[in-house]
XYZ file of C-alpha atoms in Angstrom:
577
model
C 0.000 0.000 0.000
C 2.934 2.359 1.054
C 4.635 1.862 -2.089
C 1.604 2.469 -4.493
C 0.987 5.900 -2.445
C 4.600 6.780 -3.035
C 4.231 6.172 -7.028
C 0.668 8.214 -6.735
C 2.360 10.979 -5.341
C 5.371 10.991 -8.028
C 2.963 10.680 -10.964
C 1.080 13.599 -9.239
C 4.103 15.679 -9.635
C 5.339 13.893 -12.828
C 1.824 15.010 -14.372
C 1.877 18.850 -12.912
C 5.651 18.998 -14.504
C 4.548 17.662 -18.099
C 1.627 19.700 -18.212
C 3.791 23.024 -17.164
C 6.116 22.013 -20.124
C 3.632 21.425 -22.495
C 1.272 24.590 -21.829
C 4.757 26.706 -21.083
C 3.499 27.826 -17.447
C 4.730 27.638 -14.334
C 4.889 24.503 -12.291
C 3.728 26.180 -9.225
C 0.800 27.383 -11.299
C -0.250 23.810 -11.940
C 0.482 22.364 -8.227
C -2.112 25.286 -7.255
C -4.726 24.445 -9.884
C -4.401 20.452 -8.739
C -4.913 21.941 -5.524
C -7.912 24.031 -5.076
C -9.056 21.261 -7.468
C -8.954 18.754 -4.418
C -10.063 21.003 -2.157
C -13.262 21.546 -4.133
C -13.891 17.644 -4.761
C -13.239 17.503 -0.093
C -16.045 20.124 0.073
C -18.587 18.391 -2.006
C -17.726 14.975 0.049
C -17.818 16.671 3.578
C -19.773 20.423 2.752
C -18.915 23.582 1.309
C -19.739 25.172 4.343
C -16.429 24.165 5.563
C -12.981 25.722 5.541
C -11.092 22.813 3.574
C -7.600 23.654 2.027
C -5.605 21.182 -0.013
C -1.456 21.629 0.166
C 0.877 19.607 -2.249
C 4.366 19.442 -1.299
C 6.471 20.533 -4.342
C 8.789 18.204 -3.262
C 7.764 14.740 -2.213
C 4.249 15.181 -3.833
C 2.682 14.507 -0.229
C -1.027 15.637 0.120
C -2.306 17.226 3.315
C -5.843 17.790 3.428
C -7.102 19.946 6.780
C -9.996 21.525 7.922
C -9.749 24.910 9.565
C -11.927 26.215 12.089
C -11.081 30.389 13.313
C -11.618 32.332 16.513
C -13.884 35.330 16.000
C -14.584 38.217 18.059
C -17.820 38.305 20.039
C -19.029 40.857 18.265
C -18.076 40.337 14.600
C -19.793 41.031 11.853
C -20.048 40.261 8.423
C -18.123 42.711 5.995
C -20.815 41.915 2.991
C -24.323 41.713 3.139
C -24.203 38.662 1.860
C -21.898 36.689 4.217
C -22.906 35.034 7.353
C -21.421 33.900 10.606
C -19.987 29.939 9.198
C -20.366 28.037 12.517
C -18.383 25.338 10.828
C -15.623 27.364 9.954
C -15.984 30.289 12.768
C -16.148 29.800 16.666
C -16.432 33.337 18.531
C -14.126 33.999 21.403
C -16.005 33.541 24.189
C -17.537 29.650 22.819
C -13.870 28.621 22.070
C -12.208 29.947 25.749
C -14.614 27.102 27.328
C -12.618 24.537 25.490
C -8.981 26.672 25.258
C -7.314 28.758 28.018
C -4.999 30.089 25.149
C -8.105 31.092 22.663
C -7.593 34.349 21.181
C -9.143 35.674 18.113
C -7.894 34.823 14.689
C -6.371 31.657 15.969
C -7.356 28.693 13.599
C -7.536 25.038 14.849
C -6.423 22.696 12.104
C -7.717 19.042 11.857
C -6.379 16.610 9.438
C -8.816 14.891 6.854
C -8.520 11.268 5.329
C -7.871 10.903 2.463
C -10.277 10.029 0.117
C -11.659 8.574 -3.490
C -12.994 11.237 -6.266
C -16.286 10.415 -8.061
C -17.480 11.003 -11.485
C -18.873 14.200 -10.555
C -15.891 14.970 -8.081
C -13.240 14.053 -10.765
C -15.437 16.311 -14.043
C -15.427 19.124 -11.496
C -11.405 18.556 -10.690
C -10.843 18.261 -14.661
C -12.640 21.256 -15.210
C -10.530 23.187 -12.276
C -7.594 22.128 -13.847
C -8.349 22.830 -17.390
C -9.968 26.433 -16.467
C -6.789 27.168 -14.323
C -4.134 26.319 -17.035
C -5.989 28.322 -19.379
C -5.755 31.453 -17.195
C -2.312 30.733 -17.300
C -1.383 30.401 -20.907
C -3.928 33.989 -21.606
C -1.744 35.438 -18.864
C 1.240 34.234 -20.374
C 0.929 34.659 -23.757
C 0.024 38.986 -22.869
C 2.663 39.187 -20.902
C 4.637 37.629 -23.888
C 3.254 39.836 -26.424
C 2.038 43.388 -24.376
C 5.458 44.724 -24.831
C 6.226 43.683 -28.947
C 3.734 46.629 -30.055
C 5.206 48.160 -32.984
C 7.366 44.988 -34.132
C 7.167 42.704 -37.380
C 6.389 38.613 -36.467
C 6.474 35.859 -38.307
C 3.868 33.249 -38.513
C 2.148 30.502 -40.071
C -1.336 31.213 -41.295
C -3.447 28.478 -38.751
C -7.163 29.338 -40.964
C -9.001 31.666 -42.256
C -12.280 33.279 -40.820
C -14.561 35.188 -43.224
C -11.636 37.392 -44.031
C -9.796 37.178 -40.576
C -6.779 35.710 -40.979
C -5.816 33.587 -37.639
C -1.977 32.990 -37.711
C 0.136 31.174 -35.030
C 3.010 33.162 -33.746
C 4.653 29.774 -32.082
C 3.588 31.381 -28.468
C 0.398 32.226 -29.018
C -2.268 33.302 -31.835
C -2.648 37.042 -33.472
C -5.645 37.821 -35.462
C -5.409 39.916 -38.730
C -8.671 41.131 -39.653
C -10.007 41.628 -43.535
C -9.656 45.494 -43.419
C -5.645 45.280 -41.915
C -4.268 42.926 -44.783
C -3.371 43.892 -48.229
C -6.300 44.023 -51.078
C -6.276 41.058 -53.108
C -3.819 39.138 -50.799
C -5.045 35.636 -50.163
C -3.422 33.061 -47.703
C -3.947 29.766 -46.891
C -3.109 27.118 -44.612
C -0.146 26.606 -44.052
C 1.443 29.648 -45.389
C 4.169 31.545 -44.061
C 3.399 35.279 -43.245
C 5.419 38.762 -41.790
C 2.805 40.987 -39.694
C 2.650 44.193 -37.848
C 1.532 44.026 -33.941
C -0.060 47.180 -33.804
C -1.937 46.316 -30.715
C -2.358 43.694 -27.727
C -5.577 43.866 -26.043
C -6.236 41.864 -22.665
C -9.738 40.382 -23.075
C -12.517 37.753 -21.079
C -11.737 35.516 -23.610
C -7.984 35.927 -23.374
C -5.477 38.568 -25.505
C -5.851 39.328 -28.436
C -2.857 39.822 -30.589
C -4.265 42.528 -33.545
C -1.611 42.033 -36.873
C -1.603 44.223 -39.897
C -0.121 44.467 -43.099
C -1.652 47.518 -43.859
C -0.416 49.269 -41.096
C 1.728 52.162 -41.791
C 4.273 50.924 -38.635
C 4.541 47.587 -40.796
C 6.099 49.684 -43.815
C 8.070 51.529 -41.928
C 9.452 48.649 -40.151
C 10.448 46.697 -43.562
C 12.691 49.627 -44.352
C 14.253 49.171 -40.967
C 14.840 45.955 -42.174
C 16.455 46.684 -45.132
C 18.273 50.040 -44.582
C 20.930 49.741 -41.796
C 20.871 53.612 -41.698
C 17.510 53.392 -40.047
C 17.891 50.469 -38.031
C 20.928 52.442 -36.330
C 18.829 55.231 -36.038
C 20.841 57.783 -37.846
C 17.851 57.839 -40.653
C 14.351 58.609 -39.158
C 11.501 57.705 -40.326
C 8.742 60.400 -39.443
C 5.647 60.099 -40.765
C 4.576 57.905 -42.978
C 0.344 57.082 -44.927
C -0.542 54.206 -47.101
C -3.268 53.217 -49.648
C -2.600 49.523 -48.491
C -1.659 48.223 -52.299
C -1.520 51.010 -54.336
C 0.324 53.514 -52.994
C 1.871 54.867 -49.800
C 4.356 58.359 -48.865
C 7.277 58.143 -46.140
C 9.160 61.024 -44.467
C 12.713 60.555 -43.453
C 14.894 62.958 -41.822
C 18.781 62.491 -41.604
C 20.440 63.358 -38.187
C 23.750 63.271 -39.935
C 24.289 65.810 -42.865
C 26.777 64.109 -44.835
C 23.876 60.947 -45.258
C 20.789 61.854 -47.904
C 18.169 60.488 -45.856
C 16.045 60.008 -49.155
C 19.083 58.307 -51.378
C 19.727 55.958 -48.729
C 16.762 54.429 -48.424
C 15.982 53.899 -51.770
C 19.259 52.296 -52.288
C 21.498 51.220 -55.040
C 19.338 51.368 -58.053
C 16.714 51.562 -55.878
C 17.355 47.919 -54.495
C 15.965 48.183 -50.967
C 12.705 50.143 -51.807
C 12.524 47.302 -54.467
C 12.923 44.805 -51.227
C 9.864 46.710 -49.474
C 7.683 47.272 -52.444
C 8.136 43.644 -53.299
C 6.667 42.523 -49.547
C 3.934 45.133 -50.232
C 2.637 43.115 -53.610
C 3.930 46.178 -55.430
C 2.487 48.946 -53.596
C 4.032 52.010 -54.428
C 6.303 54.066 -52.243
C 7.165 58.048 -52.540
C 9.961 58.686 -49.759
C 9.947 62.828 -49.052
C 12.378 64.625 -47.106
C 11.017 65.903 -44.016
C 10.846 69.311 -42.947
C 10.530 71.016 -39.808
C 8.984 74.109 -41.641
C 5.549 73.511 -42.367
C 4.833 74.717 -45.538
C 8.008 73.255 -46.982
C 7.209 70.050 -45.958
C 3.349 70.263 -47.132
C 4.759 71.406 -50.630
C 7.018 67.738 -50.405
C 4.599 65.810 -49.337
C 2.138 66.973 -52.693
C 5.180 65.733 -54.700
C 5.151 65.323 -58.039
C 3.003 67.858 -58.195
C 4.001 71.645 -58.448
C 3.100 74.132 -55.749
C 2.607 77.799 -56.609
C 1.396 78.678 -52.701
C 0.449 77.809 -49.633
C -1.869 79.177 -46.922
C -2.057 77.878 -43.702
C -4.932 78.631 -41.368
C -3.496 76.956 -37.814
C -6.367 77.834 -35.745
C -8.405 75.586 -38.121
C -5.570 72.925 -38.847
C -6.653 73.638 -42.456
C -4.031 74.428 -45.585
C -4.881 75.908 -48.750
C -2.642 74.886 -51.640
C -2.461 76.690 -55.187
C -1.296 74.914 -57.540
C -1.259 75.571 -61.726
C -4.086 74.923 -63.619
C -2.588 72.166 -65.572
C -0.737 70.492 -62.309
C -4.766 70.109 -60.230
C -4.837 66.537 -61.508
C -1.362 65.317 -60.865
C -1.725 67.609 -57.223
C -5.028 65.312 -56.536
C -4.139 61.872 -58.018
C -6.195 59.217 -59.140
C -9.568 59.066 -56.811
C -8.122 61.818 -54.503
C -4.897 60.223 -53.609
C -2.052 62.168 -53.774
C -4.249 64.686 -51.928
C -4.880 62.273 -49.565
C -2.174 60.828 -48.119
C -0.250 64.174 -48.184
C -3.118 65.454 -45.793
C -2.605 62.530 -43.793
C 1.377 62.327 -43.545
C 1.387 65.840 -42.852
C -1.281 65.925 -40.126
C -3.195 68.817 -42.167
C -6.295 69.017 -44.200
C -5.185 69.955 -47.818
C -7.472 72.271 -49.910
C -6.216 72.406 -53.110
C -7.264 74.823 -55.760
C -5.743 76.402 -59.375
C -4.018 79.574 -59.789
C -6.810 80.309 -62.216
C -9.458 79.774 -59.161
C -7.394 81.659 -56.265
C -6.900 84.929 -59.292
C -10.724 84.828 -59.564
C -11.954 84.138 -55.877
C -9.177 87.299 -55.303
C -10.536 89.396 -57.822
C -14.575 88.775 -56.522
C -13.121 89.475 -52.444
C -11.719 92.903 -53.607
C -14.720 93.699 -55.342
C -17.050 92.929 -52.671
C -14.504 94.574 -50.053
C -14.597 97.609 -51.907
C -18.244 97.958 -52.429
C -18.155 97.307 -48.668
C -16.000 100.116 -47.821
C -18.262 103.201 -50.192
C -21.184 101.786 -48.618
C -20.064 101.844 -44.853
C -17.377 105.196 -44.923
C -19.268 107.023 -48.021
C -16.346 107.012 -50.350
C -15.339 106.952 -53.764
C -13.787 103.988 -55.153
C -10.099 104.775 -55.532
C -10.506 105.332 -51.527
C -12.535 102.109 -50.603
C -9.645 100.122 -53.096
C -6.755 101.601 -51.440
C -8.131 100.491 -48.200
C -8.827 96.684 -49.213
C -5.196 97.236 -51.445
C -3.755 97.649 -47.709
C -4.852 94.530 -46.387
C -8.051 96.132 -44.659
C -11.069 92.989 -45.327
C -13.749 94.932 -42.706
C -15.255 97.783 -41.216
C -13.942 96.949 -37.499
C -10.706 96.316 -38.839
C -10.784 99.821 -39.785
C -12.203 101.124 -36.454
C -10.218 99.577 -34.219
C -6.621 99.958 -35.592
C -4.415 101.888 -34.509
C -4.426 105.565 -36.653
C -0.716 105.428 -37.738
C -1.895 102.331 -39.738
C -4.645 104.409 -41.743
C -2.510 107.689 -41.863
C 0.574 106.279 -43.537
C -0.602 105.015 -46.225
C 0.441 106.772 -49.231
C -1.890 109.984 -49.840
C -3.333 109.877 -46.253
C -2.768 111.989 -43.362
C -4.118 111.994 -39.731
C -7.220 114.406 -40.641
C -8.286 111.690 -43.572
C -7.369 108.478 -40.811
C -9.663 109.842 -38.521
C -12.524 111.469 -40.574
C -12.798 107.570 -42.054
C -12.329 105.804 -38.460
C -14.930 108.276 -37.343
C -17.319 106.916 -40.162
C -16.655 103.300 -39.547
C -17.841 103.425 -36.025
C -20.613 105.517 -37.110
C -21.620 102.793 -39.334
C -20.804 99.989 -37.087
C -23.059 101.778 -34.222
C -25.992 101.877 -36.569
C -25.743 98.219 -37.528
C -25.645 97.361 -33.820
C -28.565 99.823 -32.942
C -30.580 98.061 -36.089
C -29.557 94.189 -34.885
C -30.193 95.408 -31.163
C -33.782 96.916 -32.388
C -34.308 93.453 -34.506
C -33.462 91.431 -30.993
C -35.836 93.262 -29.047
C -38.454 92.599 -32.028
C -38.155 88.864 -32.011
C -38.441 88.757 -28.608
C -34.195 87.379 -27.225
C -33.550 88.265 -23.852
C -30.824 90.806 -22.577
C -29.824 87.585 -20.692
C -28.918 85.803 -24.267
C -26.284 88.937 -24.611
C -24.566 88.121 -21.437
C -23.619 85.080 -21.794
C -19.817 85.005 -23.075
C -19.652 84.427 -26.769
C -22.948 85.391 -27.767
C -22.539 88.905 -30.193
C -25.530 90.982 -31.538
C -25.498 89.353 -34.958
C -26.258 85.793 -33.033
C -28.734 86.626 -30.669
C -30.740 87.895 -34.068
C -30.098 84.770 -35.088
C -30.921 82.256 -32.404
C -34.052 84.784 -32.159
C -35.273 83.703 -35.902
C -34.883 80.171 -34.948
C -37.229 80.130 -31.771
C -34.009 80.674 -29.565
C -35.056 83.625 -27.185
C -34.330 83.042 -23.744
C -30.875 81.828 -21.796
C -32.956 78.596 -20.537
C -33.668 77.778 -24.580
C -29.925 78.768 -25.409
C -28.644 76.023 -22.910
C -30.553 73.094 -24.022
C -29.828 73.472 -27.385
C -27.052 70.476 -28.013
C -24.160 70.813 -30.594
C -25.618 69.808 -33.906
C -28.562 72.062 -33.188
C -25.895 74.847 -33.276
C -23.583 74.025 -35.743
C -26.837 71.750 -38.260
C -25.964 68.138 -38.876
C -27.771 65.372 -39.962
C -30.054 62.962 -39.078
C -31.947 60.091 -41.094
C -35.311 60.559 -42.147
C -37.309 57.558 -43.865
C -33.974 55.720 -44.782
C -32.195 58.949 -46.294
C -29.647 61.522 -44.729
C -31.184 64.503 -44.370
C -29.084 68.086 -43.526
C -30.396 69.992 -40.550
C -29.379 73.380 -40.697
C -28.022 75.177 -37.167
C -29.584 78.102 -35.504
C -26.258 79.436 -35.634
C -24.597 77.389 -39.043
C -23.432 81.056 -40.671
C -21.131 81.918 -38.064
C -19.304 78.509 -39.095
C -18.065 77.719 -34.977
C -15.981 75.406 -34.163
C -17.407 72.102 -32.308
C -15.786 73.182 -29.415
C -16.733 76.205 -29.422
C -20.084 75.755 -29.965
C -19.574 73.014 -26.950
C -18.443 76.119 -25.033
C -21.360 78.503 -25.663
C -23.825 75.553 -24.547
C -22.037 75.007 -21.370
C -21.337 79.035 -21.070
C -25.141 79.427 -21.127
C -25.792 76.537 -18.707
C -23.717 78.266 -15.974
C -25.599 81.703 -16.521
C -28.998 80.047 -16.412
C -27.428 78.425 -13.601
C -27.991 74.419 -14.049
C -24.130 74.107 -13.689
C -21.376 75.540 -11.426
C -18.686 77.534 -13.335
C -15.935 75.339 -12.120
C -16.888 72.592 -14.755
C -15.915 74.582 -17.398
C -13.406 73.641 -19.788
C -9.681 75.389 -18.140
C -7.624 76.814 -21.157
C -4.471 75.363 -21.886
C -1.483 77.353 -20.319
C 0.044 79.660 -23.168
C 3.184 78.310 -24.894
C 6.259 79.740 -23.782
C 7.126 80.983 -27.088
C 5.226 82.846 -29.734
C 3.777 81.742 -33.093
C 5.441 83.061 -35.902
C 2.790 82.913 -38.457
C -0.960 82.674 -36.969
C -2.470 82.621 -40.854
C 0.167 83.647 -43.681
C 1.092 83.418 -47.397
C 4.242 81.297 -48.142
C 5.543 81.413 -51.825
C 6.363 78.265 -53.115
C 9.888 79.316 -54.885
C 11.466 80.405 -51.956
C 10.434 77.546 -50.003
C 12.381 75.223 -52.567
C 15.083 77.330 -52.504
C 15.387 77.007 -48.491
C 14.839 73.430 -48.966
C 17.734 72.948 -51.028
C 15.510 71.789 -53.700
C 14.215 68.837 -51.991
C 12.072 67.949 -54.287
C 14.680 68.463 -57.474
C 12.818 66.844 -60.405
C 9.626 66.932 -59.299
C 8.987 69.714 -61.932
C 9.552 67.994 -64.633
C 7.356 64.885 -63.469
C 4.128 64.105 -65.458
C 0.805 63.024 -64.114
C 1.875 59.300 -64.770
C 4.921 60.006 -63.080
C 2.274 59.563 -60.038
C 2.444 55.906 -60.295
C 5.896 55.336 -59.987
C 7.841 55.536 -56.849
C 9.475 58.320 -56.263
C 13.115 58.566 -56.641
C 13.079 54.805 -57.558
């Protein structure tokens, strides 16, 4: 009997070490599953009201099974609503100092159990213990494997295929490559071998998930690590890069030594490592751009081939206007918007581009309309009014507000003319504010509606002509009732035009007004407001400027040399390549 104990007790640690091996886990994780899988299979044999605990010596294998009975205070009490005092697992103090001089509480007496035989249901519950226990394992495992290889390239062996998912075993554990993060047109099968991007590792119920792409920009500009030693050493950078998984994709590289052409090395010796990169990318076509810390410079790269005449940034609105020539708008868009496309999205702006042709005209109609602005408003002749917009003067309260040296040196002005016309503009400006103020009052807004930070004249008419007349009405408007959006209406999108759509604001801002107008009709407390970000330490060079193109080549050291000469199918070959 003694010996065939001694052989149970081996194979009990003979099994716990195979399975550890097998699953990759740790022993001790194992010992513990067998464990509390015992213990459970003791409780359903003598009750699950008592405190049973199962120990396995890591060592000899030997089994101790005990039952535990604690010393309570007299006046304890459950810490959950739920629990009860266990009177076969609890005595209080004063019950157990009968029996014990030495009772004190939270001392445990400890009797040793039998051992005993596991039934069917007994040994289905253990199994399932077990099973559930080493799977927690191998999910915990297999993150902790995986949570910090983020950004790398894996190889793997395509395990099946899932209406479009691609399942592929990464010899630890599984990653998951769904239809829209592989390559158009690529098809896999069993069997196959396969390099992917980890672009993320989420921890899950159902255990981590390991999410691969190969249309990941990160997985691009990982091949070129690959292939260009430059990079891998980290005297190339790569900064940005955008991809049309398949068709097309842009990549900005910076240099951090000056004698190395970031662009030249990685496209290689006859362009043999791009060729190495666009060959893993089924032919997908790469443009590699020098970066540029100057913004416009590096917009007007990024639109390569294409020609740039200007460019207009807006900051406060993230937005960029590009001119371009008439005959370059094609090759400036690309094929279905492309070139446009992923220059907007490797630079981090949204691209408008328009002609030269368009920009002369929209010019010549804003200096019209400026200038019948001006006779109107200061009672001028034309020559006057043009001069004014010629200086850079778009509307009345520019001219009222600015300072008179501004008005009085320009050429054929003095101080009498800068403040007759100054004089005039407020004039003007009053009456438009008397005439909005009267048109308020007619409709019915509130003075309240003024107060509230934000709110001008001209809006308050406005919110007034959509129903909007009292602070209460102002702050339950939401955002899209604001700014219009749109909403479906028997199966069709529908625009809803904003109380407030003319004044073009901002989401946020129009977030701001709601919440402004909340405080003042006071359903919230100031102190949730939004806090403005602390001002930069340094100030902004350009707010909203003009930035001709030839000079911006010319301080790039003609980065984009050649691009001039490039035709519109010059847009489907990789540049430099």
């Amino acid at each position: 009997m003694a010996v065939g104990v001694s052989a149970n007790r081996l194979e009990l640690l003979q099994i716990a070490d195979a399975v550890a091996r097998e699953k990759n886990i740790d022993k001790e994780i194992v010992i513990e599953a067998i464990e509390e899988a015992i213990q459970k299979g003791a409780k359903a044999r003598y009750g699950a009201h008592h405190d049973i605990r199962a120990k396995i010596d890591h060592k000899t294998g030997e089994l101790a099974l005990t039952r535990h009975v604690t010393i309570v205070a007299d006046d304890w009490q459950p810490e959950d609503e739920l629990e009860e005092f266990n009177d076969s697992a609890m005595v209080r103090l004063r019950d157990a100092s009968k029996r014990d001089p030495e009772a004190e509480v939270g001392k445990e007496y400890i009797e040793h159990l039998p051992p005993f035989e596991f039934g069917r249901v007994q040994t289905q519950m253990a199994r399932q213990v077990v099973t559930g226990k080493v799977r927690e394992a191998e999910r915990a495992n297999q993150y902790e494997e995986f949570k910090d290889r983020v950004g790398e390239i894996v190889n793997g062996t395509v395990k099946r295929v899932e209406y479009g998912n691609t399942i592929v075993d990464l010899g630890r554990g599984e990653g998951i490559m769904r239809r829209n993060d592989s390559i158009p047109r690529e098809v896999f099968n069993i069997g196959d071998r396969i390099r992917t991007y980890i672009y993320d590792v989420r921890p899950e119920a159902k255990g981590p998930q390991v999410m691969l792409s190969r249309s990941h920009p990160g997985f691009m500009a990982k091949l070129f690590a690959q292939e260009v030693p430059e990079v891998y050493d980290g005297v190339i950078e790569i900064r940005a890069a955008a991809r049309d998984a398949g068709s097309r994709a842009k990549m900005a590289v910076l240099s951090n030594d000056s004698s190395i052409d970031p662009v030249g090395a990685c496209v290689g010796m006859r362009g043999s490592r791009v060729q190495a990169v666009v060959a893993e990318l089924q032919g997908e076509k790469i443009d590699i751009i020098q970066w540029n810390n100057d913004e416009p410079t590096f917009i007007v790269n990024a639109l390569a081939p294409a020609e740039v005449s200007k460019v207009v940034l807006d900051e406060e609105a993230d937005r960029v206007e590009v001119v371009v020539p008439d005959e370059q708008l094609s090759l400036a868009i690309g094929r279905r918007g492309q070139n446009v496309r992923l220059a907007s999205q490797l630079t981090g702006w949204q691209i408008d581009i328009i002609t030269e042709s368009q920009d002369s005209e929209r010019r010549q109609r804003e200096f019209t309309e400026r200038t019948a602005l001006f006779q109107e408003a200061l009672d001028v002749d034309e020559v006057i009014a043009q001069l004014l917009v010629t200086e850079g003067f778009a509307t009345v309260e520019d001219l009222a507000y600015v300072e008179p040296y501004e008005i009085s040196e320009i050429e054929g002005f003095d101080e009498d003319t800068a403040e007759e016309l100054q004089t005039r503009a407020r004039e003007f400006l009053d009456r438009k504010a008397a005439e909005l103020d009267a048109k308020r009052t007619e409709l019915g807004v509130e003075d309240g509606v003024l107060e509230v930070p934000g709110v001008t004249l001209a809006m308050a008419v406005a919110l007034g002509e959509g129903g909007v007349k009292t602070v209460e009405d102002l702050a339950d408007l939401a955002t899209d009732e604001i700014r219009g959006g749109f909403e479906v209406r028997g199966g069709e999108r529908v625009k809803v035009p904003g109380v407030l759509e003319s004044f073009n604001l901002a989401q946020e801002d129009a977030e701001l007004l709601i919440l402004q107008a909340r405080v003042a009709a006071g359903w919230i407390d100031a102190s949730e407001l939004p806090q403005p970000e602390p001002e930069p330490e340094y100030e902004e060079e350009f707010a909203e400027g003009e930035y001709d193109a030839d000079a911006i080549f010319a301080d790039a050291g003609e980065a984009t040399d050649g691009d001039a000469e490039a035709s519109e199918e010059a847009a489907d070959e990789p540049e430099n390549a």
